[in-house]
Amino acid sequence: MARRRVLLLLKPLDVYPPRPLATSIQTNGDRTISSKILRHLDDRCRVHKETIDHCKSIIERRDLDWELIMRNNLSKSICHIDLVITVGGDGTLLKASHFMDGSVPVLGVNSDPTNDLEVEEMSEEFDARRSTGYLCAATRGNFEQVLDEVLEGKKQPTELPRISLKINGAKVQSCALNDILMAHPCPASVSRFSFRIKKECGDTSHLINCRSSGLRVSTAAGSTAAMQSAGGIPMHISMPDLQYMVREPIFPRELDIPLMHGFIKPNECMAISWYSQEGMVYFDGSHVYYKIRHGDVAEVSSDAPALKVFLPSSLLT
């Protein structure tokens, strides 16, 4: 029997910008940024590196063919692999997802989980939150146990819906696991667009004409991220619907207000006509994007290969 092939994908160690050598920085003449913040940032790098070393040592003791790659160096489709392990947070798992079809499962390791007590204690000094890791099933503490459960078939992946985008009838290569944002590339500019919801049977909603700061569409997995921050509804991870929200609509018609926020069912799609001179569609943040222009027509749906993810048990209840 051939040995299983594993790809270990890592968040870089230099994710924090260079800092001054001094232990404190003067700001506004009389306030200082405590050296406590700098120690905190150094500690984040140390903990992340220790988690990487821990995961590598455990993988090395298994009968696996494995390779390591930094996420910034990932540039082609992940294939001929049996399991992807990401070490970092949700951002690293999302990065991997853009290079994966529905055939390979991914296991996320949160390399530096947030300590709620620390966040509370430091709240008057700085933001002490660490890695998010919402979709990560493992941490340094339980990685060995979770990995063995995966390798022995005791833990099964969940198929998470993703968002598909067509521009002028042509399907773009990327799929979004969390959300897409359609907006003008300048955040201070108004986005002008129209949309309607179309059903497979041919029925459609009335046309909604928008002037706003853009349009966001999320999966259930992404509904607890930017969508919830904007006032959206958190969805159970198993829900197949997409949720959409027009961001900061300008003087919508009373008739349109109920459709400024809603859901796209699996048998539906959203057809969007773009009327700004420039536009961008951002996938899962700012690193993957596609340009759109005045007159382009985009179609958003869940017609995309689901991603197999080993999820934390807390999301499955």
Coordinates of N, CA and C in Angstrom, one line a residue, residues 50-286:
E50 N 7.0 27.3 17.5 CA 7.0 26.1 18.3 C 5.9 25.2 17.8
T51 N 4.8 25.7 17.4 CA 3.7 24.8 16.9 C 4.1 24.2 15.6
I52 N 4.8 24.9 14.7 CA 5.3 24.3 13.5 C 6.2 23.2 13.8
D53 N 7.2 23.4 14.7 CA 8.1 22.4 15.0 C 7.5 21.2 15.6
H54 N 6.5 21.4 16.5 CA 5.7 20.3 17.1 C 5.0 19.5 16.0
C55 N 4.3 20.1 15.1 CA 3.6 19.4 14.1 C 4.5 18.6 13.2
K56 N 5.7 19.2 12.8 CA 6.6 18.5 12.0 C 7.2 17.3 12.7
S57 N 7.4 17.4 14.0 CA 8.0 16.2 14.7 C 7.0 15.1 14.7
I58 N 5.7 15.4 14.9 CA 4.7 14.4 14.9 C 4.5 13.7 13.5
I59 N 4.5 14.5 12.5 CA 4.4 14.0 11.1 C 5.5 13.1 10.8
E60 N 6.7 13.5 11.2 CA 7.9 12.7 10.9 C 7.9 11.3 11.5
R61 N 7.1 11.2 12.6 CA 7.0 9.9 13.2 C 6.0 9.0 12.6
R62 N 5.2 9.5 11.6 CA 4.2 8.7 10.9 C 4.8 8.2 9.6
D63 N 4.2 7.2 9.1 CA 4.6 6.6 7.8 C 3.9 7.4 6.7
L64 N 4.5 8.6 6.4 CA 3.9 9.5 5.5 C 4.9 10.0 4.5
D65 N 4.5 10.3 3.3 CA 5.3 11.1 2.4 C 4.8 12.5 2.5
W66 N 5.7 13.4 3.0 CA 5.2 14.8 3.2 C 6.2 15.8 2.7
E67 N 5.6 17.0 2.4 CA 6.4 18.1 2.0 C 5.9 19.4 2.7
L68 N 6.8 20.4 2.8 CA 6.4 21.6 3.5 C 6.5 22.8 2.5
I69 N 5.6 23.7 2.6 CA 5.6 24.9 1.8 C 5.0 26.1 2.6
M70 N 5.6 27.2 2.4 CA 5.1 28.4 3.0 C 3.9 28.9 2.2
R71 N 2.9 29.4 2.8 CA 1.6 29.8 2.0 C 1.9 30.8 1.0
N72 N 2.9 31.7 1.2 CA 3.1 32.8 0.2 C 3.8 32.2 -1.1
N73 N 4.3 31.0 -1.0 CA 4.9 30.3 -2.1 C 4.0 29.4 -2.9
L74 N 2.8 29.3 -2.4 CA 1.8 28.4 -3.1 C 1.3 29.1 -4.3
S75 N 1.5 28.5 -5.5 CA 1.1 29.2 -6.7 C 0.4 28.3 -7.8
K76 N 0.3 27.0 -7.5 CA -0.4 26.2 -8.4 C -1.3 25.2 -7.7
S77 N -2.2 24.6 -8.4 CA -3.2 23.7 -7.9 C -2.6 22.6 -7.0
I78 N -3.2 22.3 -5.9 CA -2.8 21.2 -5.1 C -3.3 19.9 -5.6
C79 N -2.5 19.0 -6.1 CA -2.9 17.7 -6.6 C -1.9 16.6 -6.2
H80 N -2.3 15.4 -6.5 CA -1.5 14.2 -6.1 C -1.1 14.3 -4.6
I81 N -2.1 14.8 -3.8 CA -1.9 14.9 -2.3 C -3.1 14.2 -1.7
D82 N -2.9 13.5 -0.6 CA -4.0 12.9 0.1 C -4.6 13.7 1.3
L83 N -3.8 14.6 1.8 CA -4.2 15.4 2.9 C -3.4 16.7 3.0
V84 N -4.1 17.8 3.1 CA -3.4 19.1 3.4 C -3.6 19.5 4.8
I85 N -2.5 19.9 5.5 CA -2.5 20.3 6.8 C -2.0 21.8 6.8
T86 N -2.8 22.7 7.3 CA -2.4 24.1 7.4 C -2.1 24.5 8.8
V87 N -1.0 25.2 9.0 CA -0.6 25.6 10.4 C -0.6 27.1 10.4
G88 N -1.5 27.7 11.1 CA -1.6 29.2 11.2 C -2.9 29.5 11.8
G89 N -3.8 29.9 10.9 CA -5.2 30.2 11.3 C -6.1 30.1 10.2
D90 N -7.3 30.7 10.2 CA -8.2 30.6 9.1 C -7.7 31.2 7.8
G91 N -6.8 32.2 7.9 CA -6.3 32.8 6.7 C -5.4 31.8 5.9
T92 N -4.7 30.9 6.6 CA -3.8 29.9 5.9 C -4.7 28.9 5.3
L93 N -5.8 28.5 6.0 CA -6.7 27.5 5.4 C -7.4 28.0 4.2
L94 N -7.8 29.3 4.3 CA -8.5 29.9 3.1 C -7.5 30.0 1.9
K95 N -6.3 30.3 2.2 CA -5.3 30.4 1.1 C -5.2 29.0 0.4
A96 N -5.1 28.0 1.2 CA -5.0 26.6 0.7 C -6.3 26.3 -0.2
S97 N -7.4 26.8 0.3 CA -8.7 26.4 -0.4 C -8.7 26.9 -1.8
H98 N -8.1 28.0 -2.1 CA -8.1 28.6 -3.4 C -7.3 27.8 -4.5
F99 N -6.6 26.8 -4.0 CA -5.8 25.9 -4.9 C -6.3 24.5 -4.8
M100 N -7.4 24.3 -4.2 CA -7.9 22.9 -4.0 C -9.3 22.7 -4.7
D101 N -9.5 21.5 -5.3 CA -10.8 21.1 -5.8 C -11.5 20.4 -4.6
G102 N -12.5 19.7 -4.9 CA -13.3 19.0 -3.9 C -12.8 17.6 -3.5
S103 N -11.6 17.2 -4.0 CA -11.2 15.8 -3.8 C -10.2 15.7 -2.6
V104 N -9.6 16.7 -2.2 CA -8.5 16.6 -1.1 C -9.1 17.3 0.1
P105 N -9.0 16.6 1.3 CA -9.5 17.2 2.5 C -8.4 18.0 3.2
V106 N -8.8 19.0 4.0 CA -7.8 19.9 4.6 C -8.1 19.9 6.1
L107 N -7.0 19.8 6.9 CA -7.0 19.9 8.4 C -6.3 21.1 8.8
G108 N -7.0 22.0 9.5 CA -6.4 23.3 9.9 C -5.9 23.1 11.4
V109 N -4.7 23.7 11.6 CA -4.1 23.7 13.0 C -4.0 25.2 13.4
N110 N -4.7 25.6 14.4 CA -4.6 27.0 14.9 C -3.3 27.0 15.7
S111 N -2.3 27.7 15.2 CA -1.0 27.7 15.8 C -0.9 28.5 17.1
D112 N -1.8 29.5 17.3 CA -1.7 30.4 18.4 C -3.1 30.9 18.8
P113 N -3.9 30.0 19.5 CA -5.3 30.4 19.8 C -5.3 31.5 20.8
T114 N -6.4 32.3 20.7 CA -6.6 33.4 21.6 C -6.8 33.0 23.0
N115 N -6.2 33.7 23.9 CA -6.4 33.4 25.3 C -7.4 34.5 25.9
D116 N -8.6 34.1 26.2 CA -9.7 35.1 26.5 C -9.3 35.9 27.8
L117 N -8.7 35.2 28.7 CA -8.3 35.9 30.0 C -7.2 37.0 29.7
E118 N -6.3 36.7 28.8 CA -5.2 37.6 28.4 C -5.9 38.8 27.7
V119 N -6.8 38.6 26.8 CA -7.5 39.6 26.1 C -8.2 40.6 27.0
E120 N -8.8 40.0 28.1 CA -9.5 40.9 29.0 C -8.5 41.7 29.9
E121 N -7.5 41.1 30.3 CA -6.5 41.8 31.1 C -5.8 42.9 30.4
M122 N -5.6 42.7 29.1 CA -4.8 43.7 28.3 C -5.7 44.7 27.5
S123 N -7.0 44.6 27.7 CA -7.9 45.3 26.9 C -7.8 46.9 27.0
E124 N -7.2 47.4 28.1 CA -7.0 48.8 28.2 C -5.6 49.2 27.7
E125 N -4.8 48.3 27.3 CA -3.5 48.6 26.8 C -3.3 48.3 25.3
F126 N -3.8 47.1 24.8 CA -3.7 46.8 23.4 C -4.6 45.6 23.1
D127 N -4.7 45.3 21.8 CA -5.6 44.2 21.4 C -4.7 42.9 21.5
A128 N -5.0 42.0 22.4 CA -4.2 40.8 22.6 C -4.8 39.6 22.0
R129 N -5.8 39.8 21.1 CA -6.3 38.6 20.3 C -5.3 38.0 19.4
R130 N -5.3 36.7 19.3 CA -4.3 36.0 18.5 C -5.0 35.5 17.2
S131 N -4.7 34.2 16.8 CA -5.2 33.7 15.6 C -6.7 33.3 15.8
T132 N -7.4 33.5 14.7 CA -8.9 33.2 14.8 C -9.1 31.7 14.9
G133 N -8.8 31.0 13.8 CA -8.9 29.5 13.8 C -10.3 28.9 14.0
Y134 N -11.3 29.7 13.4 CA -12.7 29.2 13.5 C -12.9 27.9 12.8
L135 N -12.2 27.6 11.7 CA -12.4 26.4 10.9 C -11.3 25.4 11.3
C136 N -10.5 25.7 12.2 CA -9.3 24.8 12.5 C -9.8 23.7 13.6
A137 N -9.6 22.4 13.2 CA -10.0 21.4 14.1 C -8.9 21.0 15.2
A138 N -7.7 21.5 15.0 CA -6.6 21.1 15.9 C -5.9 22.4 16.4
T139 N -5.2 22.2 17.5 CA -4.2 23.1 18.1 C -3.0 22.3 18.4
R140 N -2.0 23.0 18.9 CA -0.8 22.2 19.3 C -1.1 21.2 20.3
G141 N -2.0 21.5 21.2 CA -2.3 20.6 22.3 C -2.9 19.3 21.9
N142 N -3.8 19.3 20.8 CA -4.4 18.0 20.4 C -4.1 17.6 19.0
F143 N -3.1 18.2 18.4 CA -2.8 17.8 17.0 C -2.5 16.4 16.8
E144 N -1.7 15.8 17.6 CA -1.4 14.3 17.5 C -2.6 13.5 17.5
Q145 N -3.5 13.7 18.5 CA -4.7 12.9 18.6 C -5.6 13.1 17.3
V146 N -5.8 14.4 16.9 CA -6.7 14.7 15.8 C -6.1 14.1 14.5
L147 N -4.7 14.2 14.3 CA -4.1 13.6 13.1 C -4.3 12.1 13.0
D148 N -4.1 11.4 14.2 CA -4.3 10.0 14.2 C -5.7 9.6 13.9
E149 N -6.7 10.4 14.4 CA -8.1 10.1 14.1 C -8.4 10.3 12.6
V150 N -7.7 11.3 12.0 CA -7.9 11.5 10.6 C -7.3 10.3 9.8
L151 N -6.0 10.0 10.1 CA -5.3 8.9 9.4 C -6.0 7.5 9.5
E152 N -6.6 7.3 10.7 CA -7.3 6.0 11.0 C -8.7 6.0 10.5
G153 N -9.2 7.1 9.9 CA -10.6 7.1 9.4 C -11.6 7.3 10.5
K154 N -11.2 7.7 11.7 CA -12.2 7.9 12.8 C -12.8 9.3 12.8
K155 N -12.2 10.2 12.0 CA -12.7 11.5 11.9 C -13.0 11.8 10.4
Q156 N -14.2 12.2 10.1 CA -14.5 12.4 8.7 C -14.6 13.9 8.4
P157 N -14.3 14.3 7.2 CA -14.4 15.7 6.8 C -15.8 16.1 6.5
T158 N -16.1 17.4 6.6 CA -17.4 18.0 6.3 C -17.2 18.7 5.0
E159 N -18.2 18.5 4.1 CA -18.2 19.2 2.8 C -18.8 20.6 3.0
L160 N -18.0 21.6 2.8 CA -18.5 23.0 3.0 C -18.7 23.6 1.6
P161 N -19.9 24.2 1.4 CA -20.2 24.9 0.1 C -19.3 26.0 -0.1
R162 N -19.1 26.3 -1.4 CA -18.3 27.5 -1.8 C -19.0 28.3 -2.8
I163 N -18.6 29.5 -3.0 CA -19.2 30.5 -3.9 C -18.6 30.4 -5.3
S164 N -19.4 30.3 -6.3 CA -19.0 30.3 -7.7 C -19.3 31.7 -8.3
L165 N -18.4 32.2 -9.2 CA -18.6 33.5 -9.8 C -18.4 33.3 -11.3
K166 N -19.4 33.8 -12.1 CA -19.2 34.0 -13.5 C -19.2 35.4 -13.9
I167 N -18.3 35.8 -14.8 CA -18.3 37.2 -15.3 C -18.5 37.1 -16.8
N168 N -19.6 37.7 -17.2 CA -20.0 37.7 -18.6 C -20.1 36.3 -19.2
G169 N -20.6 35.4 -18.3 CA -20.9 34.0 -18.7 C -19.7 33.1 -18.5
A170 N -18.5 33.6 -18.3 CA -17.3 32.8 -18.1 C -17.0 32.6 -16.6
K171 N -16.9 31.3 -16.3 CA -16.6 31.0 -14.9 C -15.2 31.3 -14.5
V172 N -15.0 32.0 -13.4 CA -13.7 32.3 -12.9 C -13.1 31.1 -12.2
Q173 N -11.8 31.0 -12.1 CA -11.1 29.8 -11.6 C -11.3 29.7 -10.1
S174 N -11.3 30.8 -9.3 CA -11.3 30.7 -7.9 C -12.8 30.4 -7.4
C175 N -12.8 29.8 -6.2 CA -14.1 29.7 -5.4 C -13.8 30.3 -4.1
A176 N -14.8 30.9 -3.5 CA -14.7 31.5 -2.2 C -15.3 30.6 -1.1
L177 N -14.5 30.3 -0.1 CA -15.0 29.5 1.0 C -15.7 30.3 2.1
N178 N -15.3 31.6 2.3 CA -16.0 32.5 3.2 C -16.9 33.4 2.6
D179 N -16.4 34.3 1.7 CA -17.3 35.3 1.1 C -16.6 36.0 -0.1
I180 N -17.4 36.7 -0.8 CA -16.9 37.6 -1.9 C -17.4 39.0 -1.6
L181 N -16.7 40.0 -2.0 CA -17.0 41.4 -1.9 C -16.9 42.0 -3.2
M182 N -18.0 42.6 -3.7 CA -18.0 43.3 -5.0 C -18.1 44.8 -4.7
A183 N -17.1 45.5 -5.1 CA -17.1 47.0 -4.7 C -16.1 47.7 -5.6
H184 N -16.2 49.0 -5.6 CA -15.2 49.9 -6.3 C -13.9 49.7 -5.6
P185 N -12.8 49.7 -6.3 CA -11.4 49.5 -5.7 C -11.1 50.6 -4.7
C186 N -11.7 51.8 -4.8 CA -11.5 52.9 -3.8 C -12.6 52.8 -2.8
P187 N -12.4 52.5 -1.6 CA -13.5 52.3 -0.6 C -14.3 53.6 -0.4
A188 N -13.8 54.8 -0.8 CA -14.6 56.0 -0.6 C -15.5 56.3 -1.8
S189 N -15.4 55.5 -2.8 CA -16.2 55.7 -4.0 C -17.5 54.9 -3.9
V190 N -18.6 55.4 -4.5 CA -19.9 54.8 -4.6 C -19.8 53.7 -5.6
S191 N -20.4 52.5 -5.3 CA -20.6 51.4 -6.3 C -22.0 51.5 -6.8
R192 N -22.2 51.4 -8.1 CA -23.5 51.4 -8.8 C -23.7 50.1 -9.5
F193 N -24.8 49.4 -9.1 CA -25.1 48.1 -9.7 C -26.5 47.8 -9.5
S194 N -27.0 46.8 -10.3 CA -28.4 46.3 -10.1 C -28.3 44.8 -10.0
F195 N -29.3 44.2 -9.3 CA -29.3 42.7 -9.2 C -30.7 42.2 -9.1
R196 N -30.8 40.9 -9.4 CA -32.0 40.2 -9.2 C -31.7 38.8 -8.8
I197 N -32.6 38.1 -8.1 CA -32.4 36.7 -7.8 C -33.2 35.9 -8.8
K198 N -32.5 34.9 -9.4 CA -33.1 34.1 -10.4 C -33.2 32.6 -9.9
K199 N -34.3 32.0 -10.2 CA -34.5 30.6 -9.8 C -34.3 29.7 -11.1
E200 N -34.0 28.4 -10.8 CA -33.8 27.5 -11.9 C -35.1 27.4 -12.8
C201 N -36.3 27.5 -12.2 CA -37.5 27.4 -12.9 C -37.8 28.6 -13.8
G202 N -37.0 29.6 -13.7 CA -37.1 30.8 -14.5 C -37.7 32.0 -13.8
D203 N -38.3 31.8 -12.6 CA -38.8 33.0 -11.9 C -37.7 33.8 -11.4
T204 N -38.0 35.1 -11.3 CA -37.0 36.1 -10.8 C -37.6 37.1 -9.9
S205 N -36.8 37.7 -9.0 CA -37.2 38.8 -8.2 C -37.3 40.0 -9.1
H206 N -37.9 41.1 -8.6 CA -37.8 42.4 -9.3 C -36.4 42.9 -9.3
L207 N -36.1 43.8 -10.2 CA -34.7 44.3 -10.3 C -34.5 45.4 -9.2
I208 N -33.4 45.2 -8.5 CA -33.0 46.1 -7.4 C -31.9 46.9 -7.9
N209 N -32.0 48.3 -7.9 CA -31.0 49.2 -8.4 C -30.3 49.8 -7.1
C210 N -29.0 49.7 -7.1 CA -28.3 50.1 -5.9 C -27.2 51.1 -6.1
R211 N -27.1 52.0 -5.2 CA -25.9 52.9 -5.0 C -25.5 52.7 -3.6
S212 N -24.3 52.1 -3.4 CA -23.9 51.7 -2.1 C -22.4 51.6 -2.0
S213 N -21.9 51.1 -0.9 CA -20.4 50.8 -0.8 C -20.1 49.4 -1.3
G214 N -21.0 48.7 -1.9 CA -20.7 47.4 -2.5 C -21.7 46.3 -2.0
L215 N -21.4 45.1 -2.4 CA -22.2 43.9 -2.2 C -21.4 42.8 -1.6
R216 N -21.8 42.2 -0.5 CA -21.1 41.1 0.0 C -22.0 39.8 0.0
V217 N -21.4 38.7 -0.4 CA -22.1 37.4 -0.4 C -21.2 36.4 0.4
S218 N -21.9 35.7 1.3 CA -21.1 34.8 2.2 C -21.7 33.4 2.2
T219 N -20.9 32.4 2.5 CA -21.4 31.1 2.8 C -21.8 31.0 4.2
A220 N -22.3 29.8 4.7 CA -22.5 29.6 6.1 C -21.2 29.7 6.9
A221 N -20.1 29.2 6.3 CA -18.8 29.2 7.0 C -18.4 30.7 7.2
G222 N -18.7 31.5 6.2 CA -18.3 32.9 6.3 C -19.2 33.8 7.0
S223 N -20.4 33.3 7.4 CA -21.4 34.2 7.9 C -21.1 34.7 9.3
T224 N -20.1 34.1 10.0 CA -19.7 34.6 11.3 C -18.5 35.6 11.2
A225 N -18.1 35.9 10.0 CA -16.9 36.8 9.7 C -17.4 38.2 9.4
A226 N -17.0 38.7 8.2 CA -17.4 40.1 7.9 C -18.9 40.2 7.8
M227 N -19.6 39.2 7.4 CA -21.1 39.3 7.3 C -21.7 39.6 8.6
Q228 N -21.3 38.9 9.6 CA -21.9 39.1 11.0 C -21.5 40.5 11.5
S229 N -20.3 40.9 11.2 CA -19.8 42.2 11.6 C -20.7 43.3 11.0
A230 N -21.2 43.1 9.8 CA -22.0 44.1 9.2 C -23.5 44.0 9.5
G231 N -23.8 43.1 10.5 CA -25.2 43.0 10.9 C -25.9 41.8 10.3
G232 N -25.2 40.9 9.6 CA -25.8 39.7 9.0 C -26.1 38.7 10.1
I233 N -26.7 37.6 9.6 CA -27.2 36.5 10.5 C -26.2 35.4 10.5
P234 N -25.6 35.0 11.7 CA -24.8 33.8 11.7 C -25.6 32.6 11.3
M235 N -25.0 31.7 10.5 CA -25.7 30.5 10.0 C -25.0 29.3 10.5
H236 N -25.7 28.2 10.7 CA -25.1 26.9 11.1 C -24.2 26.5 9.9
I237 N -23.1 25.9 10.2 CA -22.1 25.5 9.2 C -22.6 24.6 8.2
S238 N -23.7 23.9 8.5 CA -24.3 22.9 7.6 C -25.2 23.5 6.5
M239 N -25.6 24.8 6.7 CA -26.6 25.4 5.8 C -26.0 25.6 4.4
P240 N -26.8 25.2 3.4 CA -26.2 25.3 2.0 C -26.5 26.6 1.4
D241 N -27.3 27.5 2.0 CA -27.7 28.8 1.4 C -26.5 29.7 1.4
L242 N -26.5 30.7 0.5 CA -25.6 31.9 0.6 C -26.4 33.0 1.1
Q243 N -25.7 33.9 1.9 CA -26.3 35.1 2.4 C -25.7 36.3 1.8
Y244 N -26.5 37.3 1.4 CA -26.0 38.5 0.8 C -26.5 39.7 1.5
M245 N -25.7 40.8 1.4 CA -26.0 42.1 2.0 C -25.5 43.2 1.1
V246 N -26.4 44.2 0.8 CA -25.9 45.4 0.2 C -25.3 46.3 1.3
R247 N -24.1 46.7 1.1 CA -23.4 47.5 2.1 C -23.8 49.0 2.0
E248 N -24.3 49.5 3.1 CA -24.6 50.9 3.2 C -25.3 51.5 2.0
P249 N -26.5 50.9 1.7 CA -27.3 51.4 0.6 C -27.7 52.9 0.8
I250 N -27.6 53.6 -0.4 CA -28.0 55.1 -0.4 C -29.4 55.3 -0.8
F251 N -30.3 55.7 0.0 CA -31.7 56.0 -0.3 C -32.3 54.9 -1.1
P252 N -32.4 53.7 -0.6 CA -33.1 52.6 -1.4 C -34.6 52.9 -1.4
R253 N -35.2 52.4 -2.5 CA -36.7 52.5 -2.6 C -37.3 51.6 -1.5
E254 N -38.4 52.0 -1.0 CA -39.1 51.3 0.1 C -39.4 49.9 -0.4
L255 N -39.7 49.7 -1.7 CA -40.0 48.4 -2.3 C -38.7 47.5 -2.2
D256 N -37.5 48.1 -2.3 CA -36.3 47.3 -2.4 C -35.7 47.0 -1.0
I257 N -36.1 47.7 0.0 CA -35.5 47.5 1.3 C -35.4 46.1 1.8
P258 N -36.6 45.3 1.7 CA -36.5 43.9 2.2 C -35.5 43.1 1.4
L259 N -35.1 43.5 0.2 CA -34.1 42.7 -0.6 C -32.7 43.2 -0.5
M260 N -32.5 44.2 0.4 CA -31.1 44.6 0.6 C -30.3 43.6 1.3
H261 N -30.9 42.7 2.0 CA -30.3 41.6 2.7 C -31.1 40.3 2.6
G262 N -30.5 39.2 2.2 CA -31.3 38.0 2.0 C -30.5 36.8 1.8
F263 N -31.1 35.8 1.2 CA -30.4 34.5 1.0 C -30.6 34.0 -0.4
I264 N -29.6 33.3 -0.9 CA -29.6 32.7 -2.2 C -29.7 31.2 -2.0
K265 N -30.7 30.5 -2.4 CA -30.9 29.1 -2.2 C -30.0 28.3 -3.2
P266 N -29.8 27.0 -2.9 CA -28.9 26.3 -3.9 C -29.5 26.2 -5.3
N267 N -30.8 26.3 -5.5 CA -31.4 26.3 -6.8 C -31.5 27.7 -7.4
E268 N -30.8 28.7 -6.8 CA -30.9 30.1 -7.3 C -29.6 30.6 -7.6
C269 N -29.6 31.8 -8.2 CA -28.3 32.5 -8.4 C -28.7 34.0 -8.4
M270 N -27.7 34.8 -8.2 CA -27.8 36.3 -8.2 C -27.1 36.8 -9.4
A271 N -27.9 37.5 -10.2 CA -27.4 38.1 -11.4 C -27.2 39.6 -11.2
I272 N -25.9 40.1 -11.4 CA -25.6 41.5 -11.0 C -25.0 42.2 -12.2
S273 N -25.6 43.3 -12.5 CA -25.1 44.2 -13.6 C -24.3 45.3 -12.9
W274 N -23.1 45.5 -13.4 CA -22.2 46.5 -12.8 C -22.2 47.8 -13.6
Y275 N -22.4 48.9 -12.9 CA -22.5 50.2 -13.7 C -21.5 51.3 -13.2
S276 N -20.5 50.9 -12.5 CA -19.4 51.8 -12.1 C -18.3 51.6 -13.2
Q277 N -17.5 52.7 -13.4 CA -16.4 52.6 -14.3 C -15.4 51.5 -14.0
E278 N -15.2 51.4 -12.7 CA -14.2 50.3 -12.2 C -14.9 49.5 -11.1
G279 N -14.4 48.3 -10.9 CA -14.9 47.4 -9.9 C -14.0 46.3 -9.6
M280 N -14.1 45.7 -8.4 CA -13.3 44.5 -8.1 C -14.2 43.5 -7.4
V281 N -13.9 42.2 -7.6 CA -14.6 41.2 -6.8 C -13.5 40.5 -6.0
Y282 N -13.6 40.6 -4.7 CA -12.5 40.1 -3.8 C -13.0 38.8 -3.2
F283 N -12.1 37.8 -3.2 CA -12.4 36.5 -2.7 C -11.7 36.2 -1.3
D284 N -12.5 36.0 -0.3 CA -12.0 35.7 1.0 C -10.9 36.6 1.5
G285 N -11.2 37.9 1.4 CA -10.2 38.9 1.7 C -9.7 39.7 0.5
S286 N -8.5 40.1 0.6 CA -8.0 41.0 -0.5 C -6.9 40.4 -1.4

